Short mmCIF file of C-alpha atoms in Angstrom, two decimals:
data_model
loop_
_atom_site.label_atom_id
_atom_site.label_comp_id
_atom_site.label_asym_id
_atom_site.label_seq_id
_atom_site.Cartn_x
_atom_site.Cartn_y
_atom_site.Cartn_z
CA UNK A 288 -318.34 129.10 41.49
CA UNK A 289 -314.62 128.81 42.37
CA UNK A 290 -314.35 129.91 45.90
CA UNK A 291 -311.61 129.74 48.30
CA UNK A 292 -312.41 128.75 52.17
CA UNK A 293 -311.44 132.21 53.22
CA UNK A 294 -314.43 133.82 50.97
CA UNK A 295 -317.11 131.41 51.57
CA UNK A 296 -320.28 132.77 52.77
CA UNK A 297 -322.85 129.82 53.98
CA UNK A 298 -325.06 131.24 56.48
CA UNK A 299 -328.40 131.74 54.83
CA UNK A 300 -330.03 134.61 56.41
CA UNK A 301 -327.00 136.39 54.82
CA UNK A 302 -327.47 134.88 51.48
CA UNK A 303 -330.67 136.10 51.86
CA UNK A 304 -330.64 139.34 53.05
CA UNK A 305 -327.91 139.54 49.86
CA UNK A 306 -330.21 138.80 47.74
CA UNK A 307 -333.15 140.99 49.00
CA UNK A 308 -330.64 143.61 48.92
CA UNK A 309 -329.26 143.22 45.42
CA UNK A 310 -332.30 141.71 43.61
CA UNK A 311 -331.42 142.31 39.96
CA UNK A 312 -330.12 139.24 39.23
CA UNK A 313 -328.94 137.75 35.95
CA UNK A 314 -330.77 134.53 34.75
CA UNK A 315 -328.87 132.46 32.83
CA UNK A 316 -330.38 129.08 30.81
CA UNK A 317 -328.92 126.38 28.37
CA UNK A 318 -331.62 125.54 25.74
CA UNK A 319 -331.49 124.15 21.88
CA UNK A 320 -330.15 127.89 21.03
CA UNK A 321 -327.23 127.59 23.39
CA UNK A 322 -326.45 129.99 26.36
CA UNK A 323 -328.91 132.53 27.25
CA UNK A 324 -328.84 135.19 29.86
CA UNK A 325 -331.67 137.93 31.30
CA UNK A 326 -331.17 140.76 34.27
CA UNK A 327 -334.17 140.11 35.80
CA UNK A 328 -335.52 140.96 39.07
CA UNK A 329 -336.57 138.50 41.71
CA UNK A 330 -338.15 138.26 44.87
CA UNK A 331 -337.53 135.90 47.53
CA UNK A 332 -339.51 133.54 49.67
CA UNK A 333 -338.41 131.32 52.83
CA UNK A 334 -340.91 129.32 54.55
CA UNK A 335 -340.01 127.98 57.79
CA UNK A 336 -339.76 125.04 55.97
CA UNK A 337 -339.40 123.46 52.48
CA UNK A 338 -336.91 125.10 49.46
CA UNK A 339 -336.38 128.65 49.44
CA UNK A 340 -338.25 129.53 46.23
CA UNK A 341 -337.63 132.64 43.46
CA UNK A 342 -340.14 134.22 41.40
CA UNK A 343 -339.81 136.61 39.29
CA UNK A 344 -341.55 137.51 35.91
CA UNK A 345 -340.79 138.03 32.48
CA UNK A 346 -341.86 139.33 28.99
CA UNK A 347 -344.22 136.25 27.39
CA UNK A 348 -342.85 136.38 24.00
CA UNK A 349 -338.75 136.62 25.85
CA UNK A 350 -337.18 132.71 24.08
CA UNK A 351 -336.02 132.28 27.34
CA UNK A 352 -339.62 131.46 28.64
CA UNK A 353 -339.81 129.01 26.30
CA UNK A 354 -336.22 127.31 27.27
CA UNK A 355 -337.68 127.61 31.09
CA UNK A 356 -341.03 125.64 30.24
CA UNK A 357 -338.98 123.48 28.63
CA UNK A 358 -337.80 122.57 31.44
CA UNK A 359 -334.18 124.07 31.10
CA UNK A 360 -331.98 124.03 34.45
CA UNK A 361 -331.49 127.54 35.94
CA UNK A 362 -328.83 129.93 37.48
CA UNK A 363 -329.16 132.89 39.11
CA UNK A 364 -326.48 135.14 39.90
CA UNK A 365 -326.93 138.19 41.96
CA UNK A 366 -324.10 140.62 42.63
CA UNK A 367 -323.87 143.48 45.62
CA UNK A 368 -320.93 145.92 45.98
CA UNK A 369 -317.77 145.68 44.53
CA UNK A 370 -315.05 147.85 44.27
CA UNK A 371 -311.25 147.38 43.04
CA UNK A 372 -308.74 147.52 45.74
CA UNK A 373 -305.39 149.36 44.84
CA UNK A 374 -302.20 147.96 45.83
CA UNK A 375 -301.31 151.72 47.43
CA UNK A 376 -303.56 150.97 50.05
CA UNK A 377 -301.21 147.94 51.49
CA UNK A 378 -298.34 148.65 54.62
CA UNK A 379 -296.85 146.21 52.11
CA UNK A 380 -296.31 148.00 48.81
CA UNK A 381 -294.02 150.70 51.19
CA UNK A 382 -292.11 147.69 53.50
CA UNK A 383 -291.24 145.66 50.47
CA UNK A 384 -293.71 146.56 47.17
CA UNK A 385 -294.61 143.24 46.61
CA UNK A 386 -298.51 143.71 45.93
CA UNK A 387 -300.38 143.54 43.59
CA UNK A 388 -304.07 144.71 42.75
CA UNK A 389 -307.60 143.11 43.29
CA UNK A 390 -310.99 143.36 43.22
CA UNK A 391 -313.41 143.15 46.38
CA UNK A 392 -316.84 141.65 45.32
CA UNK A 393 -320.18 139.68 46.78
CA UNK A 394 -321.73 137.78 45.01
CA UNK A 395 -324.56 134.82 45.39
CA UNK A 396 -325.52 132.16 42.61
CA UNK A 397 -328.68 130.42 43.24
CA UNK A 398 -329.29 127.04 40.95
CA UNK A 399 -332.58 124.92 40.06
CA UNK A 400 -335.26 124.04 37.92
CA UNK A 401 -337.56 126.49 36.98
CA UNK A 402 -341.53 126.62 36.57
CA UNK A 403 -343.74 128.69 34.52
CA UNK A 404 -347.34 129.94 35.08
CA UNK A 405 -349.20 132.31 33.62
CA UNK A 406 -351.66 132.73 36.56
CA UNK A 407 -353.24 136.11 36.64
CA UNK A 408 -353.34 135.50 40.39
CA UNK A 409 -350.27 134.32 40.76
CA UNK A 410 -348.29 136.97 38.70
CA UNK A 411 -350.12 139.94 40.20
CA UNK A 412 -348.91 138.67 44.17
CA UNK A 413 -345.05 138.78 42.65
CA UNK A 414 -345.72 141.68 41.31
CA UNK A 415 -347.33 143.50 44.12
CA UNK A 416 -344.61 141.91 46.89
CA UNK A 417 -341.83 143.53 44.11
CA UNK A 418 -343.36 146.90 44.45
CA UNK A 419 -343.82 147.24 48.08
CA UNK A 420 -340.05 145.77 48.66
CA UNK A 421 -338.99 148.27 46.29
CA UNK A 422 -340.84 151.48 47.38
CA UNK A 423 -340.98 150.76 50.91
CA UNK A 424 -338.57 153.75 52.49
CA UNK A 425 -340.42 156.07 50.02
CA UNK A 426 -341.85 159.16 51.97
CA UNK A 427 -345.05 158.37 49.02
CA UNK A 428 -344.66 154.67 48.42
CA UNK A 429 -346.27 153.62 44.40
CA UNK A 430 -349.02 150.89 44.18
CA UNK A 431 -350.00 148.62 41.87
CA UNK A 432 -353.47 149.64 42.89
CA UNK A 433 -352.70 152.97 41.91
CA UNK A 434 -352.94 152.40 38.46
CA UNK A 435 -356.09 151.78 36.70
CA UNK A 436 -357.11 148.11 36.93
CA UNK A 437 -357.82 147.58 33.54
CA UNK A 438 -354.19 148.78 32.46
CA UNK A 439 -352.43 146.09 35.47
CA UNK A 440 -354.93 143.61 33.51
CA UNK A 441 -353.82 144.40 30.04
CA UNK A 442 -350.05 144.25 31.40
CA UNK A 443 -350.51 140.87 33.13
CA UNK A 444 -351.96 139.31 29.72
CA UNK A 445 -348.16 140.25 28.60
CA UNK A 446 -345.78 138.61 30.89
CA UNK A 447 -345.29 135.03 32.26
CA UNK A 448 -344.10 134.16 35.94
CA UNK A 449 -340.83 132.36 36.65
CA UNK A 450 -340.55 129.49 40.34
CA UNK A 451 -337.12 128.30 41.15
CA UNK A 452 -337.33 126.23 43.93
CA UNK A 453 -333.47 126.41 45.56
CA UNK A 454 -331.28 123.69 45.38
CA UNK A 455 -328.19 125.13 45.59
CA UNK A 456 -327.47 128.31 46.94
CA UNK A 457 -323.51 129.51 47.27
CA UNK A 458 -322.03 132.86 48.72
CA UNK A 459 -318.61 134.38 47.89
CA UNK A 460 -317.59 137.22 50.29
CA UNK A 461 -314.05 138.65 48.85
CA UNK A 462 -313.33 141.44 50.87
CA UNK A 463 -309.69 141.21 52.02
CA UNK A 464 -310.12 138.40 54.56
CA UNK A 465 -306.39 136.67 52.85
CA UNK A 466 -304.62 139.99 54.20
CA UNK A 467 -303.04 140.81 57.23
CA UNK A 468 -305.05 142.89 59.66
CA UNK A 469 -303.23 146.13 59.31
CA UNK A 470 -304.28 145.61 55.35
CA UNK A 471 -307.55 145.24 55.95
CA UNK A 472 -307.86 148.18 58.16
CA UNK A 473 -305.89 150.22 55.50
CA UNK A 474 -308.26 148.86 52.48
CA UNK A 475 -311.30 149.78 54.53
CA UNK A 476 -310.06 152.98 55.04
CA UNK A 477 -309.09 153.51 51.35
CA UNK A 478 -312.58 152.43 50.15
CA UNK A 479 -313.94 155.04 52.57
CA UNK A 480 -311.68 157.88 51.83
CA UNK A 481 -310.22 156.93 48.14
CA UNK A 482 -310.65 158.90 44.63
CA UNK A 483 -313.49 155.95 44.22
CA UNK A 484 -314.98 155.79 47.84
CA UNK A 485 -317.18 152.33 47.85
CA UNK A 486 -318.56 152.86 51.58
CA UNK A 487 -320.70 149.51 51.47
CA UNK A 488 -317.62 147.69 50.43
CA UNK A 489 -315.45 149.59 52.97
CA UNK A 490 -318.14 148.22 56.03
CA UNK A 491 -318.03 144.58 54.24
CA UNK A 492 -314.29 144.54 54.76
CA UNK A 493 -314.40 146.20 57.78
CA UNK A 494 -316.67 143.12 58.93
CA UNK A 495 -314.90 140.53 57.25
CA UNK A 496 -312.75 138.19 59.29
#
């Protein structure tokens, strides 16, 4: 991922907290068919020690479970808020109107080499740590237990778990942090208060140094 000292993000309870965040990610493989990309939705595990591991899970009969047994290497891209940044916003564009537009972004690639199982066991724990991360907040939260057991069996039998043990994890963080501080101030305030207010973006600038 190209990325310029200014928007590199390394700390990795940020690259996690990114990710548990944003957790659609899109999975991309290379296999004997060529390129091959899924949005797919992960969960995240750090032990105090060892590689930070994904898991996720997928439709049995998707090619790309095939490509993954296979051994294929594997990238995962997960994106947060974004938001295009006007040049109007600038002190610039009215001292001397050279500007030009951008586009604010986060974004976090993960990289490594995948497992497959199709443990019962194993695929009803990602599926049940999913759910709660996902309906936690909820003044009723969903469970997998509340649906009948044999149903969660019959849709187990159907899907096939993905393990990508971390090897590379990178964060880009554009948000403005190549402008001036009066521009930064004045894009935080346009994301706030603009046609296309973007208030997650507008704090992620407004943190930005």
């Amino acid at each position: 991922m190209y990325c310029p000292a200014a928007f590199r993000e390394d700390r990795p309870e940020v690259l996690h907290a990114a990710i548990r965040a944003y957790p659609l990610a899109t999975l991309v493989t290379h296999g004997a068919a060529g390129l091959t990309a899924n949005l797919i939705p992960f969960t995240l595990v750090a032990p105090p020690s060892g590689p930070v591991l994904l898991r996720a899970h997928m439709a049995r009969t998707n090619l790309q479970v095939e490509e993954l047994r296979a051994g294929a290497d594997a990238l995962v891209i997960f994106q947060g808020p974004q938001a295009y940044v006007t040049p109007a916003w600038y002190p610039a564009k009215r001292e001397h109107g050279k500007v030009v537009p951008t586009w604010n972004y986060i974004a976090v690639q993960a990289r490594g080499r995948a497992s497959v199982t199709d443990d019962a066991a194993w695929l009803r724990a990602q599926i049940d740590q999913l759910t709660d991360e996902q309906e936690r907040g909820r003044a009723v939260p969903w469970a997998v237990d509340d649906a009948p057991a044999g149903f969660i069996a019959g849709q187990l039998r159907g899907i096939s778990g993905i393990e990508i043990p971390v090897e590379r994890l990178e964060g880009k963080w554009k948000a403005s942090q190549n402008q001036p501080q009066a521009a930064r101030s004045a894009v935080a305030e346009g994301l706030r208060e603009g046609e296309t207010p973007s208030a997650s973006m507008a704090d992620i600038v407004a943190a930005a140094t």
